[in-house]
Short mmCIF file of C-alpha atoms in Angstrom, two decimals:
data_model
loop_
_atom_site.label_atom_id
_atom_site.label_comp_id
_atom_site.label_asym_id
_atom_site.label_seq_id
_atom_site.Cartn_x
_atom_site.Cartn_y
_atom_site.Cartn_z
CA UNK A 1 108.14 101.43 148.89
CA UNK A 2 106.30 98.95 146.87
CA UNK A 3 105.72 99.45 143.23
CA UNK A 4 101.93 99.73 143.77
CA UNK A 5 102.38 102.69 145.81
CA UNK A 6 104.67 104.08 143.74
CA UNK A 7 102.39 103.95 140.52
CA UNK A 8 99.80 105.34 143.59
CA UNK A 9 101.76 107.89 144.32
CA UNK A 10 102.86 108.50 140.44
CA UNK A 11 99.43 108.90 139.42
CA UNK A 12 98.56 111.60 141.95
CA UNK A 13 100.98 113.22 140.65
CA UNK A 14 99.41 112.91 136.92
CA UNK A 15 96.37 113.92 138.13
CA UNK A 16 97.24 117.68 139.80
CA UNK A 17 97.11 119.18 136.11
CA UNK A 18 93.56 118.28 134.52
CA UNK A 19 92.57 118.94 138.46
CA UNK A 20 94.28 122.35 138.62
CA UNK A 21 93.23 123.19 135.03
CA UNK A 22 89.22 122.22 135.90
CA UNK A 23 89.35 123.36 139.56
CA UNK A 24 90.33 127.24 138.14
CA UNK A 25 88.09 127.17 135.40
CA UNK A 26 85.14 126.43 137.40
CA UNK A 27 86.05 128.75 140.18
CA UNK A 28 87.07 131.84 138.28
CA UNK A 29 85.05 131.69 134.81
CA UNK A 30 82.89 134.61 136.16
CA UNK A 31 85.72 136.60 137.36
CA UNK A 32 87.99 136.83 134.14
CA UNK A 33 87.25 138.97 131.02
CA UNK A 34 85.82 137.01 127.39
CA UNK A 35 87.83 136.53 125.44
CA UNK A 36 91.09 136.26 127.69
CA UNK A 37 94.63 136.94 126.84
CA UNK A 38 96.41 133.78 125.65
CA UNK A 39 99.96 135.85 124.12
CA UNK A 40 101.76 139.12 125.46
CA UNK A 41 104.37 140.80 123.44
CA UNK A 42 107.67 141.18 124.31
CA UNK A 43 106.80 144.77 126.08
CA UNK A 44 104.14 142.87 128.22
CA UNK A 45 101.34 143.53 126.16
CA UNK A 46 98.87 141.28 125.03
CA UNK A 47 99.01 140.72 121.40
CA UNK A 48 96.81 137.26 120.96
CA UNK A 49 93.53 136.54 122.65
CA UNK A 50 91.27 133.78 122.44
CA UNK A 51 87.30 133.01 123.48
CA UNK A 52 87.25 132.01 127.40
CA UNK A 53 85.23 128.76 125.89
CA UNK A 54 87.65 127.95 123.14
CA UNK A 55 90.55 128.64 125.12
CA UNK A 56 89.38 126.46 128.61
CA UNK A 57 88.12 123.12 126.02
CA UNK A 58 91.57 123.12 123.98
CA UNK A 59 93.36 123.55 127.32
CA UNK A 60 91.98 120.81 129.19
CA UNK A 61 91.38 118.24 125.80
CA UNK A 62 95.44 118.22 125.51
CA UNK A 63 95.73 118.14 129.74
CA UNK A 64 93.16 115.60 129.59
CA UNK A 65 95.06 113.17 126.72
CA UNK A 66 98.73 113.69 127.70
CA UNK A 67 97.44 112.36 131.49
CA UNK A 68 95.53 109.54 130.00
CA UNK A 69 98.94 108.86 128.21
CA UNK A 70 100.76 109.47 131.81
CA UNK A 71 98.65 107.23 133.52
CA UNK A 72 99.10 104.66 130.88
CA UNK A 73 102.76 104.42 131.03
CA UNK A 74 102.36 104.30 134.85
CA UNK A 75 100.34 101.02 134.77
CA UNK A 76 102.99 99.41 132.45
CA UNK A 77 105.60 100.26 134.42
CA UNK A 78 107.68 97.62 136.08
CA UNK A 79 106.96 95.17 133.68
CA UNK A 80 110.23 94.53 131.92
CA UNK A 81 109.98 98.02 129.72
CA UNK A 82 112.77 100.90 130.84
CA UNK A 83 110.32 102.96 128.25
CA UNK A 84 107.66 102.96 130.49
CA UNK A 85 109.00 105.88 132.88
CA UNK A 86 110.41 107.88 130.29
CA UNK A 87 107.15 107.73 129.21
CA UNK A 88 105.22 109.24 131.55
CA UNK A 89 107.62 111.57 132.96
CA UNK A 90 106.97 113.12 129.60
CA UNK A 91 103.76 113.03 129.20
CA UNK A 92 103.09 114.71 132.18
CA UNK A 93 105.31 117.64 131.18
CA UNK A 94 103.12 117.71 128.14
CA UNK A 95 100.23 117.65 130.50
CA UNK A 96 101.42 120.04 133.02
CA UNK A 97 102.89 122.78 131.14
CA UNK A 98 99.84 124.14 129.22
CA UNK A 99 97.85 123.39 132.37
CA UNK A 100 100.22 125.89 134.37
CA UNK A 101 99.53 128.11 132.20
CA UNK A 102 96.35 127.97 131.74
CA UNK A 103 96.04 128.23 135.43
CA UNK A 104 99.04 131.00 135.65
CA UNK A 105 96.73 132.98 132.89
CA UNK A 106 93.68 133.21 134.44
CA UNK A 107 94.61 133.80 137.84
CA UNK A 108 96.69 137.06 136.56
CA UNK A 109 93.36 138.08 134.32
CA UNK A 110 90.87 137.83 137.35
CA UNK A 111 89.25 140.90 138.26
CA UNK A 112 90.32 142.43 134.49
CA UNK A 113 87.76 144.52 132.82
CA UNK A 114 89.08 143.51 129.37
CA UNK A 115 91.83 141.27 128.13
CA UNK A 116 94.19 144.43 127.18
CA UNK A 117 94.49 145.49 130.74
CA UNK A 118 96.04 142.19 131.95
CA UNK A 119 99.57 142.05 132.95
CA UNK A 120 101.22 138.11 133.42
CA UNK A 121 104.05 138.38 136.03
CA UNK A 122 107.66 137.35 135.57
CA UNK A 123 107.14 135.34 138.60
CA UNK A 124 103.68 132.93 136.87
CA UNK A 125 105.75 132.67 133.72
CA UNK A 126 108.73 130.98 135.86
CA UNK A 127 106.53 128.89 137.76
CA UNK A 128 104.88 127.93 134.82
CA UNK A 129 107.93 126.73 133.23
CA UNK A 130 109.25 124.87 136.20
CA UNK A 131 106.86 123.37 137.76
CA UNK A 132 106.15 120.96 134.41
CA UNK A 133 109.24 119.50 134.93
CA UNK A 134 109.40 119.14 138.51
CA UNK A 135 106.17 117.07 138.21
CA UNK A 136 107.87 115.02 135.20
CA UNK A 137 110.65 114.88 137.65
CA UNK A 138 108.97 112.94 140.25
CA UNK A 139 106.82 110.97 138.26
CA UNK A 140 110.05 109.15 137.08
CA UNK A 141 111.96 109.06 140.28
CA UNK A 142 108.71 107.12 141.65
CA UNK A 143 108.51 104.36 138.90
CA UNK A 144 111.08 101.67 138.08
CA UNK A 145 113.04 101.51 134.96
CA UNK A 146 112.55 97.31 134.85
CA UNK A 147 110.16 94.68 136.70
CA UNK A 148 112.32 94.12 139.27
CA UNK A 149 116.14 91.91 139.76
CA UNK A 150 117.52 90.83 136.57
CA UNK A 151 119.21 87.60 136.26
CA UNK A 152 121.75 86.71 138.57
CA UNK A 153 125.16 88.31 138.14
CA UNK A 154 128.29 86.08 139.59
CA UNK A 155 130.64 88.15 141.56
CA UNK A 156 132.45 89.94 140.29
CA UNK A 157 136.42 89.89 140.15
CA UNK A 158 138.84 91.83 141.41
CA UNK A 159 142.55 92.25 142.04
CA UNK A 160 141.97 94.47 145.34
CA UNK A 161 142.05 92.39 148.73
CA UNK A 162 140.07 93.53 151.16
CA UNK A 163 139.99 92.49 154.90
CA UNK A 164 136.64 92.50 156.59
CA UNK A 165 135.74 95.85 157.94
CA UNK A 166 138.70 97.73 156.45
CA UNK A 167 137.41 101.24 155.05
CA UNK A 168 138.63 102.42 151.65
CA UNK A 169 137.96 105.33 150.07
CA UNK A 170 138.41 106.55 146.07
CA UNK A 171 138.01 110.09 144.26
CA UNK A 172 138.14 110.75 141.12
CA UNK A 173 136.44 113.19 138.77
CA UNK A 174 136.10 114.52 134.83
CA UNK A 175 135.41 117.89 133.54
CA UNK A 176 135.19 119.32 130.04
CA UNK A 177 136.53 122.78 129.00
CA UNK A 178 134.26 123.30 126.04
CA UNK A 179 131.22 122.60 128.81
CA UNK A 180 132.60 125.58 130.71
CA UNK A 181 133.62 127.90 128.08
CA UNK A 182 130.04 127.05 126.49
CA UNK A 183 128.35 128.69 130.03
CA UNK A 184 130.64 131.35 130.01
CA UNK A 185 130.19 132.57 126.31
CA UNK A 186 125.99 132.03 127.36
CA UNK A 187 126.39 133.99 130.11
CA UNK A 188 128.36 136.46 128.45
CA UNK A 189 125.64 136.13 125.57
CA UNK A 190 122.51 137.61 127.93
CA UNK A 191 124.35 140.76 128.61
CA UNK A 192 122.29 142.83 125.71
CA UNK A 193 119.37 140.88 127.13
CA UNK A 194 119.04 142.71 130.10
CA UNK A 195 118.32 145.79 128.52
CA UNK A 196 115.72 144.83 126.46
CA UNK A 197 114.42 141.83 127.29
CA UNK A 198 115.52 141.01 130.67
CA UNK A 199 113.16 137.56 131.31
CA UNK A 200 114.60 136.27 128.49
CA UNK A 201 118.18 137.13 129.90
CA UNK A 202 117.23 135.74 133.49
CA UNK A 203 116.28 132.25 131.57
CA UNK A 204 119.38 132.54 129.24
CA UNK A 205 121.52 133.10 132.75
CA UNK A 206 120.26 130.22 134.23
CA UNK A 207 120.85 128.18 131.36
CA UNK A 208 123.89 129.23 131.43
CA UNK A 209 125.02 129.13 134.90
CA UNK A 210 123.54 125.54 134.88
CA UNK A 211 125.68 124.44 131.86
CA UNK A 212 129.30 126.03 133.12
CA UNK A 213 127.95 124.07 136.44
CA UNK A 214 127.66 120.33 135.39
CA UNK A 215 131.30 120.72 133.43
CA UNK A 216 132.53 119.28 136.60
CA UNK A 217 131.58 115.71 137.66
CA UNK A 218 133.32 113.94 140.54
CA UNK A 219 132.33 110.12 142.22
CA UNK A 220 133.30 108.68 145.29
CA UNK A 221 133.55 105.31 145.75
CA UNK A 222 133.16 103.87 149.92
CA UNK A 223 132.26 101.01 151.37
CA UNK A 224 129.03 102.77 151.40
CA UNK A 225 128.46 102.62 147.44
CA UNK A 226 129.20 105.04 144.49
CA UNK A 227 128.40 109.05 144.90
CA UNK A 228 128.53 111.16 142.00
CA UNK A 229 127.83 114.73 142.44
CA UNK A 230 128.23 118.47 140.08
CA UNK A 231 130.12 121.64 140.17
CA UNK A 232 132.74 122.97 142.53
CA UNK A 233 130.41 122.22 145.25
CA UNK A 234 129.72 119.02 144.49
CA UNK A 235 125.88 119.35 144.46
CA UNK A 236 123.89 117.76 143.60
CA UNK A 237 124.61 114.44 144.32
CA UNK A 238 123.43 110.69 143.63
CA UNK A 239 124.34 108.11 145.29
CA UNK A 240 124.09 104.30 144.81
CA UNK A 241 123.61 102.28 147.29
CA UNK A 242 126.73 99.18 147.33
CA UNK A 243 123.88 96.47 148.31
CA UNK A 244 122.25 97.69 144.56
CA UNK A 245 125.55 97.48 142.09
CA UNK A 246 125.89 93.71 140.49
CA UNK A 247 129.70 94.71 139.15
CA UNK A 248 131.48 97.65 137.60
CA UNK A 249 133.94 98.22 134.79
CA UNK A 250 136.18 101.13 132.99
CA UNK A 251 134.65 101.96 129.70
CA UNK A 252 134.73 104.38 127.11
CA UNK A 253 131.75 107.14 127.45
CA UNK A 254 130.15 108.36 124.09
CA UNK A 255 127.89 111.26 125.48
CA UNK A 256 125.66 110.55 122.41
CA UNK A 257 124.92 106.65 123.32
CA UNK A 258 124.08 108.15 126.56
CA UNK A 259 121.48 110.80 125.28
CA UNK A 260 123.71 113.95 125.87
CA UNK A 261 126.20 115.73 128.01
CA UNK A 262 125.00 116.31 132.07
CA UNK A 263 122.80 114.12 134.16
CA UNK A 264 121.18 112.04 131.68
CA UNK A 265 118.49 108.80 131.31
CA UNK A 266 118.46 106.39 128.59
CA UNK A 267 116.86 102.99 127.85
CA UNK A 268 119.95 101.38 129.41
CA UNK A 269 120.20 103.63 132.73
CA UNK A 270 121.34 106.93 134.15
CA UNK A 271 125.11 108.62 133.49
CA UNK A 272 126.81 111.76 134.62
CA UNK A 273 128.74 112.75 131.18
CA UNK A 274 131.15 115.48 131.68
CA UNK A 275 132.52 114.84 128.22
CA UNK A 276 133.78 111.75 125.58
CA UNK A 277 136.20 109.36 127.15
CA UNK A 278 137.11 106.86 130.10
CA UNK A 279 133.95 106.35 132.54
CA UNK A 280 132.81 103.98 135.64
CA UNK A 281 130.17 102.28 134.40
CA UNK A 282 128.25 100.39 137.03
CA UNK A 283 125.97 97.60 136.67
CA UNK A 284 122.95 97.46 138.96
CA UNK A 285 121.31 94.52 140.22
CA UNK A 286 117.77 95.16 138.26
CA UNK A 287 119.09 95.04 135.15
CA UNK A 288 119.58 99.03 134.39
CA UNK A 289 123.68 100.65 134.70
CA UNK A 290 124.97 103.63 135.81
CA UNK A 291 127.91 105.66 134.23
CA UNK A 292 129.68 108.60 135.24
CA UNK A 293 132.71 109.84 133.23
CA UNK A 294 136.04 110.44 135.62
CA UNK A 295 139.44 109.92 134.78
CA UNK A 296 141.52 106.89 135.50
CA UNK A 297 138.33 104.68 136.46
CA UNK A 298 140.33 101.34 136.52
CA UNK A 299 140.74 101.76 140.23
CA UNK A 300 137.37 102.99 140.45
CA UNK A 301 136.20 99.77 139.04
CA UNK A 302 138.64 97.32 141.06
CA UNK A 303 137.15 98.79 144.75
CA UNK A 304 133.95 98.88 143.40
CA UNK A 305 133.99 95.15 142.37
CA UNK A 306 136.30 94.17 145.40
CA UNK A 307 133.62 96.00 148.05
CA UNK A 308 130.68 94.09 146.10
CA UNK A 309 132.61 90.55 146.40
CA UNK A 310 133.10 91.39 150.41
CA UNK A 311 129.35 92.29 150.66
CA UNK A 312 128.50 89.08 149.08
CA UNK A 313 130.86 87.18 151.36
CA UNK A 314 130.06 88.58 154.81
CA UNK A 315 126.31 88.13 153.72
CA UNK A 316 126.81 84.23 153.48
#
């Protein structure tokens, strides 16, 4: 996929909030009470309302600026800025997020006499929340982090011999303690939730479930590439491709340098940080790296570098 089409592709993405946002308006602003409800209370009623005019032109001025943003960082990207795709990943969360629930709002207030008598469900407040960062989501796995290859990277070396068409295969992973206790005590945390409160305990669970869940990170290194994957059952997974990895090394991890514990982005690249120590840290052939924290990675790093020096030779 060319980068065109993925800025193409990017900025349809972009676009499905101020659409959304406009298309509802216009279809339902006969069909929804004035002034609509814009807050609830935690016991589901609505404690904040707003004018259906006010509410619809402060909506759709932010939806409307955040994309503008969005589809500003899309045109940029690919031209030597890893910024670019951060970018607009997050300004199309900031786009998307009031638009879903703009849209989520007036949907649930259709038919309503008056704003009191309108209930949001659990399930629009969910898919108002997620959906944001879904779109964000694929609005940065569709645009580069750089313009294309970097400058040429030699071969790298490597003290592992490796006879054409022999298949190796490495394992190795990294997990943190205070990651896991930290989901447990959550978890443990939402119980009182439930009886009061209990969407705020089903968000709180997942939060928690997802943070006890990353405290595990394993890779795989093949003569395929490098697969690094989550949890117990090792999902999810990324996987980078051999023909893409310039050279690899054992280095020390700082989850801070990196942006954070879990699957994270930076300026530099992408890491799987389990916790502060030893990592593989690959080096991709367009400039960006890739680091995953596992113990022991000097091996890691020798295959890795030996598999990349037969790839090179065969392809002579």
């Amino acid at each position: 996929m060319n980068l065109r089409l993925r800025q193409l592709l990017a900025a349809v993405a972009v676009l499905q909030a101020p659409l959304w946002a406009a298309g509802v308006a216009l279809c339902l602003r006969g069909d929804v009470p004035d002034p609509v409800p814009t807050h609830w209370g935690i016991g589901g009623e609505v404690d904040g309302t707003l004018g259906l005019g006010a509410f619809t032109t402060a909506v759709l001025a932010v939806v409307v600026l955040a994309s503008l943003v969005a589809l500003g960082c899309i045109a940029r990207a690919g031209r030597g800025t890893a910024l670019a795709g951060l970018g607009a990943a997050g300004a199309t969360w900031f786009a998307a997020l009031p638009a879903s629930l703009y849209v989520a709002t007036l949907l649930a207030a259709e038919g309503a006499a008056r704003a009191d008598d309108v209930r949001l469900p659990v399930v629009s407040i969910v898919l108002a929340t997620v959906l944001p960062f879904v779109a964000a989501l694929v609005v940065h796995r569709l645009l580069p982090g750089t313009s294309g290859p970097g400058a040429p990277v030699p071969v790298p070396a490597s003290s592992v011999a490796l006879a054409d068409g022999e298949r190796v295969v490495w394992v190795g992973q990294a997990s943190s303690r205070r990651l896991l206790v930290a989901g447990i005590v959550l978890g443990l945390g939402t119980l009182p939730l439930w009886f009061a409160v209990w969407p705020a305990a089903l968000a709180t669970a997942l939060a928690a479930v997802a943070v006890a869940w990353v405290h595990v990170v394993t890779a795989r290194v093949d003569d395929a590439g490098v697969a690094v994957s989550w949890g117990p059952a090792q999902w999810p997974r990324v996987r980078i491709d051999l023909a893409d990895i310039a050279a690899a090394e054992a280095a020390e991890i700082e989850p801070l340098r990196w942006g954070g514990w879990g699957y994270r982005r930076a300026t530099r690249g992408r890491a799987a940080v389990a916790r502060r120590g030893p990592g593989l840290v690959l080096t991709l052939r367009d400039g960006q790296q890739f680091a995953a924290t596992v113990d022991r990675p000097e091996a890691a790093a020798e295959l890795v570098n030996a598999l990349v020096g037969r790839l090179s030779r065969t392809a002579r």
